PDB file of C-alpha atoms and ligand atoms in Angstrom:
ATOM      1  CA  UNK H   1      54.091 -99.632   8.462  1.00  0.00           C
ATOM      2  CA  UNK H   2      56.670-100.703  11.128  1.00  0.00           C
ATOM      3  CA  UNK H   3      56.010-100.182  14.751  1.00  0.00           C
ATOM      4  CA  UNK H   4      57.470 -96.724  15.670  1.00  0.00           C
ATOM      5  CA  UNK H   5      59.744 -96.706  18.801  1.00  0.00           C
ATOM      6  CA  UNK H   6      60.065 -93.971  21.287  1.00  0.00           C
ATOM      7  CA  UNK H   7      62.945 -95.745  22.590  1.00  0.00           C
ATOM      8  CA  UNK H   8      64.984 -95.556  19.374  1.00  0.00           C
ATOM      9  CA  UNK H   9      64.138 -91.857  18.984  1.00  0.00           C
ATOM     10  CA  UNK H  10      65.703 -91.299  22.535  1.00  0.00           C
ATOM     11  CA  UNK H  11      68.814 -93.748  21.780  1.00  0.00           C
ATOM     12  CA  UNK H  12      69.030 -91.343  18.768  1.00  0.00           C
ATOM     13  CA  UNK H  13      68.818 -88.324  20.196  1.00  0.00           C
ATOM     14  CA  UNK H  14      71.332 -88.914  22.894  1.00  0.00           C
ATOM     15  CA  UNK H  15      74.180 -90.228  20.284  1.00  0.00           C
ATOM     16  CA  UNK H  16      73.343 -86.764  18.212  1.00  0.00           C
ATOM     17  CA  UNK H  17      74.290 -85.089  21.323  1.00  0.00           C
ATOM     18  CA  UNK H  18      77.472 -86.850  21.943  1.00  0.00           C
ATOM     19  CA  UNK H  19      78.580 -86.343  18.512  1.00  0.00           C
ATOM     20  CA  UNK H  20      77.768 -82.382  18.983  1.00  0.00           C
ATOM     21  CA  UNK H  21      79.647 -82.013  21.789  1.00  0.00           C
ATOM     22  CA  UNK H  22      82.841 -79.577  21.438  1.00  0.00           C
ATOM     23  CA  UNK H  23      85.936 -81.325  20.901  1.00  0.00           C
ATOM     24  CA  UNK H  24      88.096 -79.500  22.852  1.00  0.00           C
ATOM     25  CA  UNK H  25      87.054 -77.930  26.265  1.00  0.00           C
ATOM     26  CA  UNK H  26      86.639 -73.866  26.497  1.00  0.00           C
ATOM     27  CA  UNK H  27      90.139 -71.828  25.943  1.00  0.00           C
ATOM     28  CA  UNK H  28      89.860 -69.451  28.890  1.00  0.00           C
ATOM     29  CA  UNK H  29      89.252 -69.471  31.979  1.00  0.00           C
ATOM     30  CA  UNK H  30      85.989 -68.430  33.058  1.00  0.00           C
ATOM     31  CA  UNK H  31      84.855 -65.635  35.316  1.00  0.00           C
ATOM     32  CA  UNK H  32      82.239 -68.114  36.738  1.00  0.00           C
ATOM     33  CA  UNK H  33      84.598 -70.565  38.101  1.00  0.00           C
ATOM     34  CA  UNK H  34      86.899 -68.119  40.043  1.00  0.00           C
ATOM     35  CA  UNK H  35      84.822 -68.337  43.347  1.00  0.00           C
ATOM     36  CA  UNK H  36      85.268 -72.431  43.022  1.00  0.00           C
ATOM     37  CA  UNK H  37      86.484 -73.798  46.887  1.00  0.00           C
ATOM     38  CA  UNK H  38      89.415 -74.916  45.113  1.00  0.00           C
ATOM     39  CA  UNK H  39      91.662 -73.434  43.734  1.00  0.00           C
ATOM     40  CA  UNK H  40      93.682 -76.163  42.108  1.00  0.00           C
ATOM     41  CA  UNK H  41      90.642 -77.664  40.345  1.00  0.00           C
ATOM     42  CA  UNK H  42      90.076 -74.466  38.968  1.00  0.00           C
ATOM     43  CA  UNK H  43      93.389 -74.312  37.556  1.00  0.00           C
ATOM     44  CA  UNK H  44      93.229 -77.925  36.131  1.00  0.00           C
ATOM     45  CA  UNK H  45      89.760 -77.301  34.465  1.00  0.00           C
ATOM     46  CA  UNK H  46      91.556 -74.481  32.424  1.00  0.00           C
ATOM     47  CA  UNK H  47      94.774 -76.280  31.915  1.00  0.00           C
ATOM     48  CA  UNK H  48      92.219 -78.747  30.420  1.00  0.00           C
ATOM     49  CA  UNK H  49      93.545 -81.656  33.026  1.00  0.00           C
ATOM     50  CA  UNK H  50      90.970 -84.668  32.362  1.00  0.00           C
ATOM     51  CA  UNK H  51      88.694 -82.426  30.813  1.00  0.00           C
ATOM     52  CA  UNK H  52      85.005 -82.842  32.440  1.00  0.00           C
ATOM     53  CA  UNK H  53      82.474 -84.677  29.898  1.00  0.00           C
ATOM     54  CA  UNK H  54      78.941 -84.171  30.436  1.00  0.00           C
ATOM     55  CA  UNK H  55      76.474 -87.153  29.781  1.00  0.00           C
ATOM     56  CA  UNK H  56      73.975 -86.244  27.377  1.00  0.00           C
ATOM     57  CA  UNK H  57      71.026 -86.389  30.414  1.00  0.00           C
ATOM     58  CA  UNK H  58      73.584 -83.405  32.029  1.00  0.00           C
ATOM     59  CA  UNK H  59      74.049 -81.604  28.577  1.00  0.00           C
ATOM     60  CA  UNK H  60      69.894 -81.634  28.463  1.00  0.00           C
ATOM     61  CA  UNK H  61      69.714 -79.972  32.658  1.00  0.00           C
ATOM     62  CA  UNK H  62      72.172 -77.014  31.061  1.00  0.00           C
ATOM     63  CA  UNK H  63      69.852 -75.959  28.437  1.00  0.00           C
ATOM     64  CA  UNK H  64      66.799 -76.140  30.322  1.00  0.00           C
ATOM     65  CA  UNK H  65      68.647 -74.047  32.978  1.00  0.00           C
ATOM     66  CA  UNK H  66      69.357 -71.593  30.147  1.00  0.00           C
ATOM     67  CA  UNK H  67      65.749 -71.831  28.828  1.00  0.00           C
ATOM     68  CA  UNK H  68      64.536 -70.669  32.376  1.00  0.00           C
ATOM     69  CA  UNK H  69      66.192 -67.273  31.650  1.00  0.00           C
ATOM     70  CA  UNK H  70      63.541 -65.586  29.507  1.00  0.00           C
ATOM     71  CA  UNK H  71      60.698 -66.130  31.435  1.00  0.00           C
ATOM     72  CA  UNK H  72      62.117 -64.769  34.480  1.00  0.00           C
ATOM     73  CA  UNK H  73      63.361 -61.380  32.253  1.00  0.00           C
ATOM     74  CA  UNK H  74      59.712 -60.911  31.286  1.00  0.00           C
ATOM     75  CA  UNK H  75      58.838 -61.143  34.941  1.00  0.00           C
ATOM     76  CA  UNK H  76      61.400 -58.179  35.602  1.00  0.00           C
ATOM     77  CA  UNK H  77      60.005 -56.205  33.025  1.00  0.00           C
ATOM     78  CA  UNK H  78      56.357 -57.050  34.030  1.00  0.00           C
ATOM     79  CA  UNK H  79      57.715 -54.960  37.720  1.00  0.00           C
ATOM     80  CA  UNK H  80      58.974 -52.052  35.285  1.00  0.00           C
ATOM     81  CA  UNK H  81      63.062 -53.568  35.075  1.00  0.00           C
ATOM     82  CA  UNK H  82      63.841 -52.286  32.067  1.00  0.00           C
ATOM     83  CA  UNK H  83      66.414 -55.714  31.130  1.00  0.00           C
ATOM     84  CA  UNK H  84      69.370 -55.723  28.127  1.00  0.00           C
ATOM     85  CA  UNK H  85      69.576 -59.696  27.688  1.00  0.00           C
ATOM     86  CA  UNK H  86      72.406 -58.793  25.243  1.00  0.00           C
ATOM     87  CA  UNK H  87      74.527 -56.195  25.070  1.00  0.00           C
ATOM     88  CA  UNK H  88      73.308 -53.069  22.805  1.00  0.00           C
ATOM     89  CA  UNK H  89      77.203 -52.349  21.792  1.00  0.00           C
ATOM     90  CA  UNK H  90      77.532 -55.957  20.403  1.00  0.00           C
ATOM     91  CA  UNK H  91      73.664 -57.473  19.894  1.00  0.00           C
ATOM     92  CA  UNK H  92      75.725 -60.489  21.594  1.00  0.00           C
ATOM     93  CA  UNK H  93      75.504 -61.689  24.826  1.00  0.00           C
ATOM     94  CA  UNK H  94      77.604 -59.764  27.364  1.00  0.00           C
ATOM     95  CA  UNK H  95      80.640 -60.773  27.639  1.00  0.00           C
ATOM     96  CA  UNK H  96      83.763 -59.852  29.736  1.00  0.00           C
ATOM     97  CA  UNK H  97      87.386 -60.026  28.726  1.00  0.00           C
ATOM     98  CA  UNK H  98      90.173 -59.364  30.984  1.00  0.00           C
ATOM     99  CA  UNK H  99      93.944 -60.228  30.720  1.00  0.00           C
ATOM    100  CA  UNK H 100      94.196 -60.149  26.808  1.00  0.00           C
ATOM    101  CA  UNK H 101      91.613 -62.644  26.194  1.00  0.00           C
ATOM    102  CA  UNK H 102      92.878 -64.947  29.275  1.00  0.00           C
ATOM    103  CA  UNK H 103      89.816 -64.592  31.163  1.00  0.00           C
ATOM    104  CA  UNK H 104      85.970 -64.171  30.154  1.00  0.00           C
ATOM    105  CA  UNK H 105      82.873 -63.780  31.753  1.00  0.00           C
ATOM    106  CA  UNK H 106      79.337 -63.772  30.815  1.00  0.00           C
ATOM    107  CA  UNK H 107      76.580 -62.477  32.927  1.00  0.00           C
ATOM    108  CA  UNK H 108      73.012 -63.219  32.044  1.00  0.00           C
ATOM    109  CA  UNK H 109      71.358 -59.298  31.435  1.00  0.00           C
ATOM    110  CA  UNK H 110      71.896 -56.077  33.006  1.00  0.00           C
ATOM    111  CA  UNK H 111      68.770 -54.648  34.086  1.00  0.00           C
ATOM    112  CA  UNK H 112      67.759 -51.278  35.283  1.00  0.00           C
ATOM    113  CA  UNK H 113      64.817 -50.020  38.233  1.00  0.00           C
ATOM    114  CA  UNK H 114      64.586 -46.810  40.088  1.00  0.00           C
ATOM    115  CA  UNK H 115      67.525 -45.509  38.012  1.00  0.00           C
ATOM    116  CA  UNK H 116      69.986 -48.639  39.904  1.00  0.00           C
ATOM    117  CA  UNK H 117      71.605 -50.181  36.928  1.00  0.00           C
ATOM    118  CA  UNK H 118      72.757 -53.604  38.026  1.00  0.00           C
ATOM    119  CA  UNK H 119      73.849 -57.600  36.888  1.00  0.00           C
ATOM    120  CA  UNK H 120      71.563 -59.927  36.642  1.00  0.00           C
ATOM    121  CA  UNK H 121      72.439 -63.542  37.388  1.00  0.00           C
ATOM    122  CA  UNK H 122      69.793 -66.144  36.857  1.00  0.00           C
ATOM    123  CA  UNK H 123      70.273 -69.729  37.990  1.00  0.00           C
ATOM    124  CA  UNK H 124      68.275 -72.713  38.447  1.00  0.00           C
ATOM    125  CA  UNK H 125      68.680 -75.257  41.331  1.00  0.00           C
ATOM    126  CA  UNK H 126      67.164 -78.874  42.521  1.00  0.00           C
ATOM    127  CA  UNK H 127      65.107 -78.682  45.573  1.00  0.00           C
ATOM    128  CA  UNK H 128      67.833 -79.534  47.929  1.00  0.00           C
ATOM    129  CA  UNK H 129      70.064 -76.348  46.785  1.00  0.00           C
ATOM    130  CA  UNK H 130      67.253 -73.934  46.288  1.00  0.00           C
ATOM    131  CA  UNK H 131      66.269 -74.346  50.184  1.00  0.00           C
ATOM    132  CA  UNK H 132      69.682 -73.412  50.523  1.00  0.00           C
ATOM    133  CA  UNK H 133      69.933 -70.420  48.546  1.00  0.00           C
ATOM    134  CA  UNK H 134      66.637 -68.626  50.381  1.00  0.00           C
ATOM    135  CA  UNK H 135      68.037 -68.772  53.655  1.00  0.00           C
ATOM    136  CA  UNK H 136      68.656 -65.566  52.498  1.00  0.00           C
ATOM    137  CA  UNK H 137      72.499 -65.200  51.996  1.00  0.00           C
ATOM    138  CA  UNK H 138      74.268 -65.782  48.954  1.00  0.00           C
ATOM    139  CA  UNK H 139      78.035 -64.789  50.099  1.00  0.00           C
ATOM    140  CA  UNK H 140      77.824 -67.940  52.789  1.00  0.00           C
ATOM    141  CA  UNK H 141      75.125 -69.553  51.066  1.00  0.00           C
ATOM    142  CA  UNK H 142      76.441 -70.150  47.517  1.00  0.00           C
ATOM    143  CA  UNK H 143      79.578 -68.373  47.168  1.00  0.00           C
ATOM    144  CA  UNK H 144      80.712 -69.372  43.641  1.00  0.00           C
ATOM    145  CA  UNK H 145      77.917 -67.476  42.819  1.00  0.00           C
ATOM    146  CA  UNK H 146      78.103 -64.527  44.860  1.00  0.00           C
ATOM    147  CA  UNK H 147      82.044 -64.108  43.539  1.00  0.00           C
ATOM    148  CA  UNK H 148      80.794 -64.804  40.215  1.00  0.00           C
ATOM    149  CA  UNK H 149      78.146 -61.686  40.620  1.00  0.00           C
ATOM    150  CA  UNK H 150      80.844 -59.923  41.916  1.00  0.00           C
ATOM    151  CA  UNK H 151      83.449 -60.037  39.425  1.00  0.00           C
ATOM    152  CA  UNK H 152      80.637 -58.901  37.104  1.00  0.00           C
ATOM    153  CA  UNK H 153      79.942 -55.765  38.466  1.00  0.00           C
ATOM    154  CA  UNK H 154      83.812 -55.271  38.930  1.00  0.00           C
ATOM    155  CA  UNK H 155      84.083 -56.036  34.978  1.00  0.00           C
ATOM    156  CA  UNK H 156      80.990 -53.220  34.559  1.00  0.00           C
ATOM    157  CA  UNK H 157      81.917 -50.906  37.267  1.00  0.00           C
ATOM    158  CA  UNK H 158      78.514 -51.326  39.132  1.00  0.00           C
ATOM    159  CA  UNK H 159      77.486 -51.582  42.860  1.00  0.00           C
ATOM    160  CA  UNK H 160      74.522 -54.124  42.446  1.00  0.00           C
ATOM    161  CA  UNK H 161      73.737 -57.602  41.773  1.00  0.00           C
ATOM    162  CA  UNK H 162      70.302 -58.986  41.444  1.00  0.00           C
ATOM    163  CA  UNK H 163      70.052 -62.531  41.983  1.00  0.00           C
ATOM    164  CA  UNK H 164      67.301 -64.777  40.637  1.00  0.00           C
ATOM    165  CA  UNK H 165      67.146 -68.319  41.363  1.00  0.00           C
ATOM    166  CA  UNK H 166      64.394 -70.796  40.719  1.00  0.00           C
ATOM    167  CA  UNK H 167      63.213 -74.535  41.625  1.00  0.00           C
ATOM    168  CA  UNK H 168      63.104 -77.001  38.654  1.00  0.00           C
ATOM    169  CA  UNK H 169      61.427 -79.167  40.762  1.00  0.00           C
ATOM    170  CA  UNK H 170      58.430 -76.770  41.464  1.00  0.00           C
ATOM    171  CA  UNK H 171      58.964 -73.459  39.920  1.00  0.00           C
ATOM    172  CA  UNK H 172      59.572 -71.476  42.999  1.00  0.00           C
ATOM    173  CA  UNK H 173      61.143 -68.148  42.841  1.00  0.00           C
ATOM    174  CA  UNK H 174      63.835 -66.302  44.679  1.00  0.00           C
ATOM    175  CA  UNK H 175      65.610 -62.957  44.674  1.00  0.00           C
ATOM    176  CA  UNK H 176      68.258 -61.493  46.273  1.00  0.00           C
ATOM    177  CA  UNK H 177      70.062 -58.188  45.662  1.00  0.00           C
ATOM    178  CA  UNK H 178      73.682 -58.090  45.853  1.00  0.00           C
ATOM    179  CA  UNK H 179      75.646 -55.593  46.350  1.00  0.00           C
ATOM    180  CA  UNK H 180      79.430 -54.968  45.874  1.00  0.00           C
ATOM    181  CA  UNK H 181      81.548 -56.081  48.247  1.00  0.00           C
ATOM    182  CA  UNK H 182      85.218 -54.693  47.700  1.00  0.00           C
ATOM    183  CA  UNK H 183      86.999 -57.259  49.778  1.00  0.00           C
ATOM    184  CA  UNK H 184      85.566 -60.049  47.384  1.00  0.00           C
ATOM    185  CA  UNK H 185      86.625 -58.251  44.071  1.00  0.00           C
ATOM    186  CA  UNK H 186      90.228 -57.635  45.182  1.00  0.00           C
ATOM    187  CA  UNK H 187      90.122 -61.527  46.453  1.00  0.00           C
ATOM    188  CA  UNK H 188      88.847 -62.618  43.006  1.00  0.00           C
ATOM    189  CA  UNK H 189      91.329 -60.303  41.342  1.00  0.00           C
ATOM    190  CA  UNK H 190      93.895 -61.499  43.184  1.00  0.00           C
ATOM    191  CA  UNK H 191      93.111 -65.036  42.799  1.00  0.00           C
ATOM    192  CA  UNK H 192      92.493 -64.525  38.705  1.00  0.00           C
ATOM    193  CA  UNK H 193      96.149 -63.697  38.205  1.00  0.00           C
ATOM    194  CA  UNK H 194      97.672 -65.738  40.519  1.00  0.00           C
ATOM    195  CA  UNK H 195      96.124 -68.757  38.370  1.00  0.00           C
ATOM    196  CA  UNK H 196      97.167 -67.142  35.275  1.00  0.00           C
ATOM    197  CA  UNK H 197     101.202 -67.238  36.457  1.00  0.00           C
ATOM    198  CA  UNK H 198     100.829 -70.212  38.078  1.00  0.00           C
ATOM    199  CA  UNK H 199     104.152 -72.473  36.611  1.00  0.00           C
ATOM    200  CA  UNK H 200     103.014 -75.268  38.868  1.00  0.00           C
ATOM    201  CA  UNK H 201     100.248 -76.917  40.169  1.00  0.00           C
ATOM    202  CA  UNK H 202      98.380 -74.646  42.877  1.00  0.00           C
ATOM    203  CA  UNK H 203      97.781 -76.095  46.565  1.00  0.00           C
ATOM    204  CA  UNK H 204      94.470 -77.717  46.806  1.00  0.00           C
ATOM    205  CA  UNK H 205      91.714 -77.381  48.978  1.00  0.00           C
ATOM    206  CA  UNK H 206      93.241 -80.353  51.333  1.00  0.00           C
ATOM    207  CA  UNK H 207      95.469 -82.988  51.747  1.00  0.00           C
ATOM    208  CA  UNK H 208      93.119 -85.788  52.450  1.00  0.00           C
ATOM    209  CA  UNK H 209      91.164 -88.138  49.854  1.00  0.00           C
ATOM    210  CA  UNK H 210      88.311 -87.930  52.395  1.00  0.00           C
ATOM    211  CA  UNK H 211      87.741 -84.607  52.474  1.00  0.00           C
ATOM    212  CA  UNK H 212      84.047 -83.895  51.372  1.00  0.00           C
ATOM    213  CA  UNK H 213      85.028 -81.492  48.434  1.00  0.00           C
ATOM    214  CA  UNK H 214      87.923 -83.868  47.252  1.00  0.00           C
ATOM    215  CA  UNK H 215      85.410 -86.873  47.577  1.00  0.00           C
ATOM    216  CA  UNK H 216      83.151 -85.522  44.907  1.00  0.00           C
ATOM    217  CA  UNK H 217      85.797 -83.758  42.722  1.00  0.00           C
ATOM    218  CA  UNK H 218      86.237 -85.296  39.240  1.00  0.00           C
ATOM    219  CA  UNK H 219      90.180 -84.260  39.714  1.00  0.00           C
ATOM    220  CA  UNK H 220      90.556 -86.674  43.047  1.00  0.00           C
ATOM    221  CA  UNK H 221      92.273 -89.326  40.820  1.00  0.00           C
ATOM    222  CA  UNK H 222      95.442 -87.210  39.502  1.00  0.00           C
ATOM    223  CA  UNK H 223      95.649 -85.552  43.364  1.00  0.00           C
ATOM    224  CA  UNK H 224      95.545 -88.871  45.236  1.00  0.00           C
ATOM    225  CA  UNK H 225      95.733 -91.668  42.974  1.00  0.00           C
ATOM    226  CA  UNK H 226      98.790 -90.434  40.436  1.00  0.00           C
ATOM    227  CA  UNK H 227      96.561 -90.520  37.545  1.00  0.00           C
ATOM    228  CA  UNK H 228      98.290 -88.648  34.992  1.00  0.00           C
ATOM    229  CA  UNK H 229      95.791 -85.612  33.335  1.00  0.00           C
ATOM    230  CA  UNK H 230      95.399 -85.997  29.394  1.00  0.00           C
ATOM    231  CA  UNK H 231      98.843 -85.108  27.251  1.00  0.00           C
ATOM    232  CA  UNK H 232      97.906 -81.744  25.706  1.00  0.00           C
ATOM    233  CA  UNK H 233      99.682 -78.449  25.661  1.00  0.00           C
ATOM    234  CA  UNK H 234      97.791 -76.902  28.039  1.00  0.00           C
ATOM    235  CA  UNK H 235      98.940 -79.802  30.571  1.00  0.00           C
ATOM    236  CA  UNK H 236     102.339 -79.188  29.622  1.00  0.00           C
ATOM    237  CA  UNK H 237     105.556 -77.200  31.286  1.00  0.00           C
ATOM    238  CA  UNK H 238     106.625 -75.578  27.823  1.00  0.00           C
ATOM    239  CA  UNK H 239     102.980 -73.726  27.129  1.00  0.00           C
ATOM    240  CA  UNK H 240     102.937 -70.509  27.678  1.00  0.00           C
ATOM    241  CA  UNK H 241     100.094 -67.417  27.362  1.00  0.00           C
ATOM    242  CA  UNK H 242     100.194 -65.486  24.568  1.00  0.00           C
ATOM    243  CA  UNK H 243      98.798 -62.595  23.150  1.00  0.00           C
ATOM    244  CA  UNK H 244      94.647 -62.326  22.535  1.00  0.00           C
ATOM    245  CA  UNK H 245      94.094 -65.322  24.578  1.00  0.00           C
ATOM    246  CA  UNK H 246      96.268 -67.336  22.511  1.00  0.00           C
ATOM    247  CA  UNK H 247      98.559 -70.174  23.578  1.00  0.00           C
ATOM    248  CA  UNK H 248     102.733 -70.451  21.975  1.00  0.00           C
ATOM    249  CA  UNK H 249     105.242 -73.479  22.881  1.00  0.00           C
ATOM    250  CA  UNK H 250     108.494 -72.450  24.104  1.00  0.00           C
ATOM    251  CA  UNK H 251     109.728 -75.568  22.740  1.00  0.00           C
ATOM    252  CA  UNK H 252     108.566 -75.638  19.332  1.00  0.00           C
ATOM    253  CA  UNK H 253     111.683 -73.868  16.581  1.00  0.00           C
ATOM    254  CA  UNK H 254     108.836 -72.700  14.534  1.00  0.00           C
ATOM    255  CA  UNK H 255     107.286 -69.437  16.720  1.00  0.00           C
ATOM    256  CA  UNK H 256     103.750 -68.480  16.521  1.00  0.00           C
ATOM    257  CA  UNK H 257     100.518 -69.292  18.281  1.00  0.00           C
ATOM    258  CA  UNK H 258      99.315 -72.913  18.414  1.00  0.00           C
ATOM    259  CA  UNK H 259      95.376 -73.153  16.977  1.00  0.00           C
ATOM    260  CA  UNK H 260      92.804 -74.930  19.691  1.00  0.00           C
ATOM    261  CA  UNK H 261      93.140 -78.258  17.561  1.00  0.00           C
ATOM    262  CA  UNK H 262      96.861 -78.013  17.514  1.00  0.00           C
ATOM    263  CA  UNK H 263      96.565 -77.472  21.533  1.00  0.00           C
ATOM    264  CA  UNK H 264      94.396 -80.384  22.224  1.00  0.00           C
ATOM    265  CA  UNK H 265      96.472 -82.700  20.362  1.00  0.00           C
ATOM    266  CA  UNK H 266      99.641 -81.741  22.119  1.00  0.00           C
ATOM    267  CA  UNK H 267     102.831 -83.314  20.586  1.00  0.00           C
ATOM    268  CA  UNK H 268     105.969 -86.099  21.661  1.00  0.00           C
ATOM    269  CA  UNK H 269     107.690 -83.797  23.444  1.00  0.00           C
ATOM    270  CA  UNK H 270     104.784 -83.094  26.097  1.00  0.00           C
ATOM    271  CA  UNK H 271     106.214 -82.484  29.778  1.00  0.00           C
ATOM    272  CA  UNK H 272     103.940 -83.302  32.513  1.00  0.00           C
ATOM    273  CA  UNK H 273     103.546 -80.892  35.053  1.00  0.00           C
TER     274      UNK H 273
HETATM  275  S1  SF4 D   1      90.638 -83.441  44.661  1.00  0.00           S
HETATM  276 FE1  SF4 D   1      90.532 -81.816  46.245  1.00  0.00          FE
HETATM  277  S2  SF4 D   1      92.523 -80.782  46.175  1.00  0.00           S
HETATM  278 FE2  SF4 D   1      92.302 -81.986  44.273  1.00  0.00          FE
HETATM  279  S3  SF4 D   1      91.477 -80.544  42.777  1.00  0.00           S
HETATM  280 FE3  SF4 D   1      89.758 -81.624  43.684  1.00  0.00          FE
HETATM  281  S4  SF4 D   1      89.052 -80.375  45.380  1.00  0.00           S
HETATM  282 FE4  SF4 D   1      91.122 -79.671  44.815  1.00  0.00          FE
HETATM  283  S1  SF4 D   2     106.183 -79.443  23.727  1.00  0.00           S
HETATM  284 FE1  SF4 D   2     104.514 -80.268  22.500  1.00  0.00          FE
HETATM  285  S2  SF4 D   2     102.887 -80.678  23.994  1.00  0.00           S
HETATM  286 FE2  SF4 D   2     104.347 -79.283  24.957  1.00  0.00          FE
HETATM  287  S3  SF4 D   2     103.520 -77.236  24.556  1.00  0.00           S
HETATM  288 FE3  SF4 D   2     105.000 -77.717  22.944  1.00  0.00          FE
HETATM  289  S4  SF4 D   2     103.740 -78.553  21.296  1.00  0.00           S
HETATM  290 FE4  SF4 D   2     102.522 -78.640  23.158  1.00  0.00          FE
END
């Protein structure tokens, strides 16, 4: 029998998980991102400018972020939470829809104790971030997810957050209530629809290549070095929203919604923003 190899197996695996990738980034634009520094990047990740590719190593740290999620429910429930990972309506995760299907949101559970009903966020952070994070104040400390907690509760009409973070590097736990913070929701409301009427391409966080955020930003090409995003609809002038989160073309003679395929692969008569 031939010598089995373990590196073949992983060479395997990691092509699978190219090929399983989704060939088209997600339609709408996410709750999650909204508290993002910037808002332009934002707006290009749902305009699907140079969509973001994960390597297959990254693809792996997502679902073993997501796999940390049920063992910190049963330690909720172990204190008397009672926790709904999913929502009871649906049996589906929760999920949030707000302007016609134009933005979603998906919080982790909603849990109850001592008759508070709240969200419950669960995230998992290197050892670098999670130091951060227990300093003990979420709003300065990690504020995409404070507004993402935030816009939660707004979507469920609650007052409370719970926050649960833990170390992948040595299981450490942290937890920080939340609680609603008006001036934030009306921000991230603001901010939602301003990005959803948007005709051209927001101001950006700064003006300078060397600015720390713009440094690491996957979009610093197309906002200092004129790299042109990918041709698709969504990166072009005649898009528009339609109805149930769909997308139309105002220059198209045929009317009608355009499928995600159809969006992705744009057409000759693409406009560049
Ligand atoms: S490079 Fe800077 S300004 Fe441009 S999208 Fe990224 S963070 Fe925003
Ligand atoms: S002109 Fe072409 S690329 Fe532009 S929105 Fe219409 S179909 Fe899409």
């Amino acid at each position: 029998m031939a010598k089995l190899s373990g590196m073949d197996l992983l060479e395997e695996v990691t092509a699978a998980q190219r090929l399983s990738q989704v060939e088209h980034p997600r339609s709408y634009l996410g709750m999650s991102s909204l508290g993002y520094q910037c808002q332009r990047a934002i707006w290009f990740n749902w305009r699907w400018f140079n969509p973001e590719t994960f390597t297959p190593r990254m693809l792996r740290l997502f679902s073993r972020g997501h796999n940390t999620e049920q063992p910190i429910i049963d330690l909720l429930r172990l204190v008397d939470f009672q926790v709904w990972d999913v929502d009871p309506k649906t049996g589906e995760q929760w999920e949030f829809v707000a302007h016609d299907g134009h933005i979603k949101g998906h919080c982790d559970s909603v849990a109850e104790r001592h008759q508070k009903r709240m969200v419950v966020e669960i995230k998992t952070h290197n050892v670098n971030s999670f130091r951060l994070v227990t300093k003990g104040n979420l709003k300065l400390n990690k504020i995409e997810h404070f507004c993402q907690a935030q816009r939660y509760m707004e979507a469920l009409d609650l007052d409370l957050g719970l926050y649960c973070a833990t170390c992948k590097n040595n299981d450490s736990l942290y937890f920080e209530y939340i609680y609603r913070d008006e001036k934030t929701i009306k921000w991230l409301l603001e901010r939602e629809r301003f990005l959803l009427e948007a005709d051209e391409i927001p101001g950006g966080i700064s003006e300078k290549d060397t600015f720390w955020i713009c440094k690491m930003c996957w979009y610093n090409n197309i906002c200092y070095a004129n790299a042109k995003p990918v041709a698709n609809c969504r990166t072009c002038r005649f898009s528009e929203l339609a109805e149930k989160g769909c997308w139309k073309c105002s220059k198209k003679e045929k009317k009608g919604t355009m499928s995600l395929t159809e969006q992705w692969m744009g057409c000759r008569q693409h406009c560049h923003f």
